[in-house]
Amino acid sequence: MLKPRELSLDEMGDLADIIPGPDPELKATIRAISQFEADVTRPIIPVCEPTLTGNELKYITQAVETNWISSAGSFIREFERKFADLSGARYGVACANGTVALHLALATLGLEPGDEVIIPTFTMIATANAVTYCGGRPVLADAEPCTWNMDLNQVEDRITPRTRAIVPVHTYGHPVDMDALRQIADRHGLLVFEDAAEAHGARYKGRPVGSLGDAACFSFYGNKIITTGEGGMVTTNNEQIARLAWNLRDHAFSHERHFWHKFIGFNYRMTNMQAAIGLAQTEQLEKFVQMRRANAAYYSALLATVPGITTPPEADWAMNVYWMYGILVDEKAYGMNRDQLRRALAERGIETRTFFIPMHCQPVYFDQYRGQRFPVAEDLCRRGFYLPSASSLTRAEIERVVRTIREVRARA
Ligand SMILES: *Cc1c(COP(=O)(O)O)cnc(C)c1O
């Protein structure tokens, strides 16, 4: 039987300092007094929620009414085309979720055991796991303080004869400096697969993410900028990668005869129902991005005068889409630490989430990276968390969150 890798804080040594405490219990302390007030402020502000106010119901009804609910049907190709188009890519390969989008893209490489793929340690575990599923070895690079993305200065140092690819992550919606990364990759003949799971609609020097590497992987999980419930997509301008990914997604059925397989394929298909929702969401992507950027600008303006709070970055060549509005807490200047502030917010009905715990600190990867340290990622993990970030967040809700952060500080 599979046994979990237990990791005690003792075994982690001083790395244990960065591991967040348990999630605080959310309390609904604010009661809506009037119908009017119920409209502007809710007892609990969730950290994230989908916005399903477009053609979602209409299209999914069409899927049911026309009897096309499985993984054939016109919404799949339409969603692939429309989403790829917005991402500046020629091809889109819809699939079951963002994790398998990463797996599909990497599987087209044909990694062999021991092959290496460079990824940031500061990411969600799917980035590392997708490499592991292929038999490859994730090689970790630290984050950089100015964008919270992978530090490109570390990437070149980590390239070895076994390196096959680099997977940059557009963290929390902020694009990676892709021209600089491309130069490194080209010097060494490496492929670049963007993990764009958090960055739908983000732009780098005016160009959309999703077409800045050899392929890109998106997630449409319920908390992402657009959602299909569960879903993902590989976008690419490379016809070979697209064809292979389409084929591997569908058990690698051969074109010569149906039940004839030349690859170990997968069933990573998306259904027409998910694609129906995806198409309706894609129609609203630009609007959602504008809403998120307006929300982020409002948060940052209000938080600018709160001592000890660092607001999220945006490089001058970047258009951040703020998948999550993340902040860092300086314990001395703010008067309490991140976990204490989160607890105080939870007591006042405001849901938050801590930043990623880096890959080298994960029980399941700890032995693989024992002794390696990544101080920037560790600092982000110790001090970072995100505030309510849904596209549909209202100005009144943002004001309530920031007012609460101020009040909590005043009483610290
Ligand atoms: C959400 C996410 C994924 C995984 O997507 P799923 O659809 O949940 O499988 C991968 N990478 C990053 C960076 C993510 O944020």
XYZ file of C-alpha atoms and ligand atoms in Angstrom:
427
model
C 0.000 0.000 0.000
C 1.025 3.549 -0.663
C 2.365 5.216 2.444
C 2.360 8.988 2.980
C 5.712 10.694 3.515
C 5.296 12.136 6.991
C 7.521 15.160 7.601
C 7.846 16.560 11.078
C 8.734 20.187 11.738
C 11.733 18.827 13.652
C 13.097 17.143 10.558
C 12.671 20.383 8.588
C 15.044 22.292 10.878
C 14.812 26.060 10.414
C 12.669 25.574 7.277
C 9.857 24.786 9.709
C 9.625 28.539 10.447
C 7.973 29.219 7.109
C 5.235 26.604 7.339
C 1.886 28.329 7.908
C -0.326 27.502 10.862
C -3.702 25.807 10.352
C -6.346 27.719 8.395
C -8.392 29.909 10.761
C -12.112 29.317 11.127
C -14.262 31.766 9.162
C -16.891 33.571 11.195
C -19.826 35.540 9.852
C -19.855 38.387 12.379
C -21.386 41.061 10.207
C -25.152 40.787 9.895
C -26.968 42.420 6.996
C -29.221 45.044 8.541
C -31.281 46.015 5.544
C -31.942 44.674 2.066
C -29.783 47.512 0.738
C -26.872 46.584 2.934
C -27.228 42.912 2.018
C -26.595 43.980 -1.550
C -23.354 45.801 -0.845
C -21.793 43.603 1.771
C -22.101 39.943 2.584
C -21.523 38.218 5.916
C -18.609 36.310 4.401
C -16.438 37.502 1.527
C -15.029 34.372 -0.156
C -11.414 34.360 -1.312
C -12.601 33.538 -4.817
C -15.721 32.500 -6.748
C -16.679 32.066 -10.389
C -18.686 34.651 -12.337
C -21.273 32.849 -14.492
C -23.287 35.769 -15.800
C -22.876 35.329 -19.576
C -24.042 32.625 -21.988
C -23.063 29.712 -19.714
C -26.584 28.420 -19.093
C -27.692 28.997 -22.683
C -24.768 27.063 -24.209
C -24.843 24.168 -21.755
C -28.595 23.849 -22.371
C -27.839 23.639 -26.082
C -25.374 20.834 -25.400
C -28.016 18.874 -23.507
C -30.827 19.633 -25.950
C -28.764 18.506 -28.927
C -27.680 15.312 -27.111
C -23.933 16.144 -27.337
C -22.746 15.900 -23.764
C -19.615 13.776 -24.059
C -16.240 14.579 -25.590
C -17.367 15.120 -29.169
C -19.544 18.079 -30.128
C -19.106 21.486 -31.638
C -18.420 23.453 -28.435
C -15.063 21.733 -27.974
C -13.583 22.922 -31.283
C -15.220 26.317 -30.908
C -13.819 26.783 -27.405
C -10.373 25.598 -28.522
C -10.361 28.010 -31.447
C -11.655 31.024 -29.552
C -9.446 30.575 -26.480
C -6.311 29.817 -28.536
C -7.046 32.864 -30.645
C -7.235 35.157 -27.593
C -3.940 33.643 -26.382
C -2.269 34.451 -29.692
C -1.831 30.749 -30.517
C -2.774 28.827 -33.647
C -3.866 25.642 -31.843
C -5.753 24.797 -28.665
C -6.049 21.300 -27.211
C -8.779 21.215 -24.564
C -8.391 18.625 -21.839
C -9.672 17.517 -18.451
C -7.756 19.959 -16.198
C -4.646 22.091 -15.933
C -2.507 19.340 -14.452
C -3.086 17.024 -17.389
C -2.541 19.950 -19.784
C 0.977 20.122 -18.307
C 1.335 16.348 -18.504
C 0.152 16.282 -22.149
C 2.516 19.063 -23.192
C 5.491 17.437 -21.473
C 4.499 13.988 -22.785
C 4.958 15.253 -26.360
C 8.664 15.639 -25.476
C 9.138 11.939 -24.770
C 11.128 12.488 -21.569
C 13.332 9.612 -20.430
C 14.043 8.705 -16.813
C 16.582 11.141 -15.419
C 15.754 13.915 -17.886
C 15.525 17.278 -16.175
C 12.981 20.076 -16.407
C 13.628 23.415 -14.682
C 10.671 24.853 -12.757
C 10.241 27.432 -9.971
C 10.129 26.033 -6.441
C 7.465 28.658 -5.704
C 4.508 27.127 -7.531
C 1.496 24.901 -7.108
C 2.477 21.236 -6.905
C 0.950 20.295 -10.299
C 3.929 21.912 -12.079
C 6.355 19.552 -10.349
C 4.064 16.524 -10.484
C 3.569 16.778 -14.258
C 7.351 16.419 -14.691
C 7.396 13.506 -12.254
C 4.528 11.718 -14.085
C 6.719 11.731 -17.229
C 9.605 10.112 -15.355
C 11.537 13.381 -15.392
C 13.187 15.206 -12.538
C 12.006 18.706 -11.625
C 15.035 20.965 -11.016
C 14.136 23.933 -8.842
C 14.969 27.634 -9.164
C 14.225 30.316 -6.580
C 11.716 33.153 -7.002
C 12.755 36.778 -7.582
C 11.465 39.525 -5.272
C 10.445 41.943 -8.046
C 7.849 39.736 -9.815
C 7.512 36.676 -7.500
C 8.302 34.603 -10.629
C 11.239 32.265 -11.221
C 14.632 33.992 -10.946
C 16.016 33.732 -14.479
C 19.571 34.296 -13.219
C 19.350 30.892 -11.555
C 17.963 29.107 -14.599
C 21.157 29.055 -16.635
C 23.205 27.740 -13.679
C 20.861 24.776 -13.428
C 21.128 23.629 -17.043
C 22.947 20.307 -17.437
C 23.333 17.859 -20.351
C 20.147 16.175 -19.058
C 17.993 19.343 -19.178
C 15.214 19.095 -21.757
C 12.790 21.908 -21.001
C 11.969 24.902 -18.820
C 8.494 25.450 -17.350
C 8.101 29.075 -16.174
C 4.973 29.873 -14.151
C 3.201 33.223 -14.573
C 2.699 33.451 -10.820
C -0.643 34.845 -9.608
C -1.192 36.368 -13.057
C 2.135 38.221 -13.491
C 3.917 37.194 -16.714
C 7.496 35.958 -16.710
C 10.164 37.952 -18.615
C 9.802 35.623 -21.599
C 12.286 37.294 -24.007
C 15.070 36.852 -21.464
C 14.027 33.251 -20.821
C 13.774 32.501 -24.550
C 17.374 33.671 -25.020
C 18.579 31.276 -22.334
C 16.513 28.419 -23.784
C 17.727 29.061 -27.335
C 21.373 29.158 -26.257
C 20.941 25.621 -24.927
C 18.389 24.209 -27.380
C 15.665 23.790 -24.751
C 11.904 23.904 -25.093
C 9.830 26.325 -23.020
C 6.379 25.336 -21.821
C 4.506 28.153 -20.057
C 2.467 27.194 -17.009
C -0.188 29.837 -17.635
C -2.757 28.257 -15.290
C -3.061 31.530 -13.362
C -2.642 34.047 -16.145
C -5.475 33.941 -18.716
C -5.399 37.225 -20.621
C -2.098 38.456 -19.143
C 0.285 40.243 -21.485
C 4.041 40.471 -21.841
C 5.229 43.539 -23.803
C 1.734 43.627 -25.286
C 1.743 39.961 -26.356
C -0.669 37.526 -24.693
C 0.694 34.692 -22.571
C -0.097 31.312 -24.100
C 1.932 31.920 -27.247
C 5.285 33.005 -25.803
C 6.931 29.588 -25.544
C 6.766 26.316 -27.494
C 3.453 25.524 -25.797
C 1.434 26.799 -22.848
C -0.864 25.138 -20.338
C -4.000 26.665 -18.862
C -6.351 25.532 -16.090
C -10.078 26.198 -15.978
C -10.611 25.066 -12.392
C -13.400 26.824 -10.482
C -11.133 29.447 -8.931
C -9.220 30.386 -12.095
C -9.922 33.589 -14.066
C -12.179 31.685 -16.408
C -13.551 28.264 -15.536
C -15.201 25.195 -16.999
C -15.718 23.634 -13.568
C -12.757 21.353 -14.240
C -10.771 21.776 -17.415
C -7.531 22.735 -19.084
C -5.956 23.553 -22.430
C -2.619 23.320 -24.194
C -2.092 26.205 -26.605
C 0.714 26.233 -29.156
C 1.859 27.567 -32.506
C 3.674 24.296 -33.181
C 1.540 22.044 -35.361
C 3.480 18.901 -34.396
C 2.967 19.493 -30.690
C -0.735 20.227 -31.242
C -1.343 17.076 -33.318
C 0.505 14.883 -30.877
C -1.303 16.412 -27.888
C -4.724 15.906 -29.541
C -3.799 12.292 -30.220
C -2.355 11.544 -26.757
C -5.413 13.166 -25.149
C -7.631 10.540 -26.799
C -5.856 7.206 -26.030
C -3.541 7.789 -29.009
C -5.954 6.079 -31.400
C -4.067 5.598 -34.651
C -5.135 7.315 -37.850
C -4.527 4.081 -39.781
C -7.056 1.961 -37.902
C -9.125 2.688 -34.854
C -7.974 0.237 -32.150
C -4.289 0.484 -33.032
C -1.960 2.368 -30.672
C 1.635 3.473 -31.191
C 1.918 5.546 -28.010
C 0.800 5.097 -24.443
C -1.967 7.680 -24.618
C -4.348 8.986 -21.990
C -7.985 9.740 -21.633
C -7.618 13.449 -20.855
C -10.655 14.570 -22.867
C -12.897 17.511 -22.017
C -16.676 17.179 -22.413
C -18.849 19.297 -24.700
C -20.678 20.532 -21.570
C -17.473 21.874 -20.057
C -16.524 23.443 -23.389
C -19.968 25.091 -23.599
C -19.251 26.855 -20.318
C -15.683 27.540 -21.440
C -16.859 29.256 -24.600
C -19.270 31.467 -22.635
C -16.474 32.304 -20.171
C -13.999 33.056 -22.962
C -16.452 35.586 -24.404
C -16.107 37.468 -21.107
C -12.351 37.064 -20.569
C -11.431 40.622 -21.479
C -14.169 41.975 -19.213
C -13.008 39.775 -16.295
C -9.422 40.937 -16.785
C -10.532 44.577 -16.690
C -12.550 43.938 -13.525
C -9.579 42.244 -11.828
C -7.202 45.011 -12.797
C -9.610 47.663 -11.550
C -10.062 45.750 -8.270
C -6.302 45.393 -7.853
C -5.722 49.090 -8.549
C -8.330 49.983 -5.914
C -6.850 47.595 -3.331
C -3.327 48.914 -3.978
C -4.413 52.563 -3.713
C -6.167 51.939 -0.388
C -3.360 49.759 1.005
C -0.571 52.125 -0.030
C -0.786 53.974 3.280
C -0.949 50.890 5.545
C 2.525 50.375 7.075
C 3.950 46.879 6.754
C 1.865 45.721 3.786
C 3.518 45.060 0.411
C 1.106 45.070 -2.545
C 1.576 42.821 -5.618
C 4.148 43.648 -8.295
C 3.703 44.723 -11.880
C 6.826 45.209 -13.988
C 6.646 48.009 -16.551
C 6.669 45.456 -19.408
C 3.928 43.374 -17.793
C 0.172 43.371 -17.687
C -0.660 41.478 -14.509
C -4.170 39.962 -14.414
C -4.097 39.471 -10.615
C -5.536 35.946 -10.556
C -5.044 36.370 -6.836
C -4.400 39.681 -5.133
C -1.456 38.725 -2.927
C 0.148 40.809 -0.195
C 3.183 40.415 2.073
C 3.098 41.253 5.777
C 6.109 42.784 7.520
C 5.642 41.755 11.128
C 7.567 44.678 12.665
C 5.955 47.453 10.636
C 2.452 45.997 10.634
C 2.473 44.933 14.271
C 1.563 41.286 13.823
C 2.530 38.441 11.514
C 0.753 36.944 8.527
C -0.995 34.139 10.430
C -2.242 36.556 13.100
C -3.635 38.940 10.489
C -5.357 36.071 8.635
C -6.953 34.929 11.877
C -8.254 38.421 12.615
C -9.699 38.708 9.099
C -11.351 35.271 9.358
C -12.984 36.320 12.610
C -14.512 39.213 10.673
C -15.855 37.107 7.798
C -13.013 37.656 5.331
C -11.632 34.527 3.727
C -7.969 34.481 2.665
C -5.432 31.893 1.530
C -1.719 31.537 2.253
C 0.822 31.595 -0.575
C 2.223 28.366 -2.027
C 4.461 26.234 0.140
C 7.583 25.794 -2.060
C 8.297 22.405 -3.620
C 11.518 21.825 -1.628
C 9.452 22.056 1.582
C 6.815 19.514 0.528
C 6.835 16.221 2.440
C 6.652 14.317 -0.853
C 9.619 16.144 -2.455
C 11.664 16.915 0.678
C 14.216 14.104 0.259
C 14.820 14.972 -3.396
C 15.896 18.536 -2.501
C 17.274 18.051 1.008
C 19.711 20.814 1.842
C 18.755 23.087 -1.079
C 17.591 26.520 0.019
C 15.571 29.147 -1.846
C 15.405 32.216 0.399
C 13.086 34.360 -1.737
C 10.455 31.629 -2.149
C 10.759 30.853 1.567
C 10.197 34.492 2.465
C 7.136 34.706 0.176
C 5.756 31.573 1.834
C 6.317 32.949 5.327
C 4.822 36.401 4.740
C 2.396 36.103 1.817
C -1.328 35.511 1.533
C -4.078 36.532 -0.774
C -7.126 38.649 -0.148
C -10.573 38.060 -1.709
C -9.872 38.209 -5.440
C -12.972 37.262 -7.478
C -13.671 39.284 -10.627
C -17.120 40.073 -9.190
C -15.749 41.642 -5.983
C -17.407 45.039 -5.336
C -15.749 48.302 -4.327
C -17.654 48.148 -1.044
C -16.178 44.703 -0.354
C -12.666 45.919 -1.123
C -13.211 48.884 1.208
C -14.418 46.542 3.957
C -11.339 44.318 3.584
C -8.903 47.247 3.741
C -10.808 48.955 6.566
C -10.554 45.696 8.527
C -6.805 45.442 7.858
C -6.413 48.993 9.220
C -8.579 48.399 12.292
C -6.783 45.169 13.148
C -3.435 46.992 12.977
C -4.673 49.841 15.157
C -5.566 47.302 17.861
C -2.373 45.240 17.531
C -4.231 25.641 -10.785
C -2.842 25.381 -11.234
C -2.479 24.194 -11.909
C -3.379 23.005 -11.994
O -4.609 23.163 -12.592
P -5.796 22.137 -12.259
O -6.820 22.491 -13.279
O -6.236 22.385 -10.867
O -5.272 20.757 -12.463
C -1.192 24.078 -12.397
N -0.280 25.046 -12.221
C -0.569 26.179 -11.562
C 0.502 27.220 -11.421
C -1.849 26.371 -11.018
O -2.118 27.491 -10.333
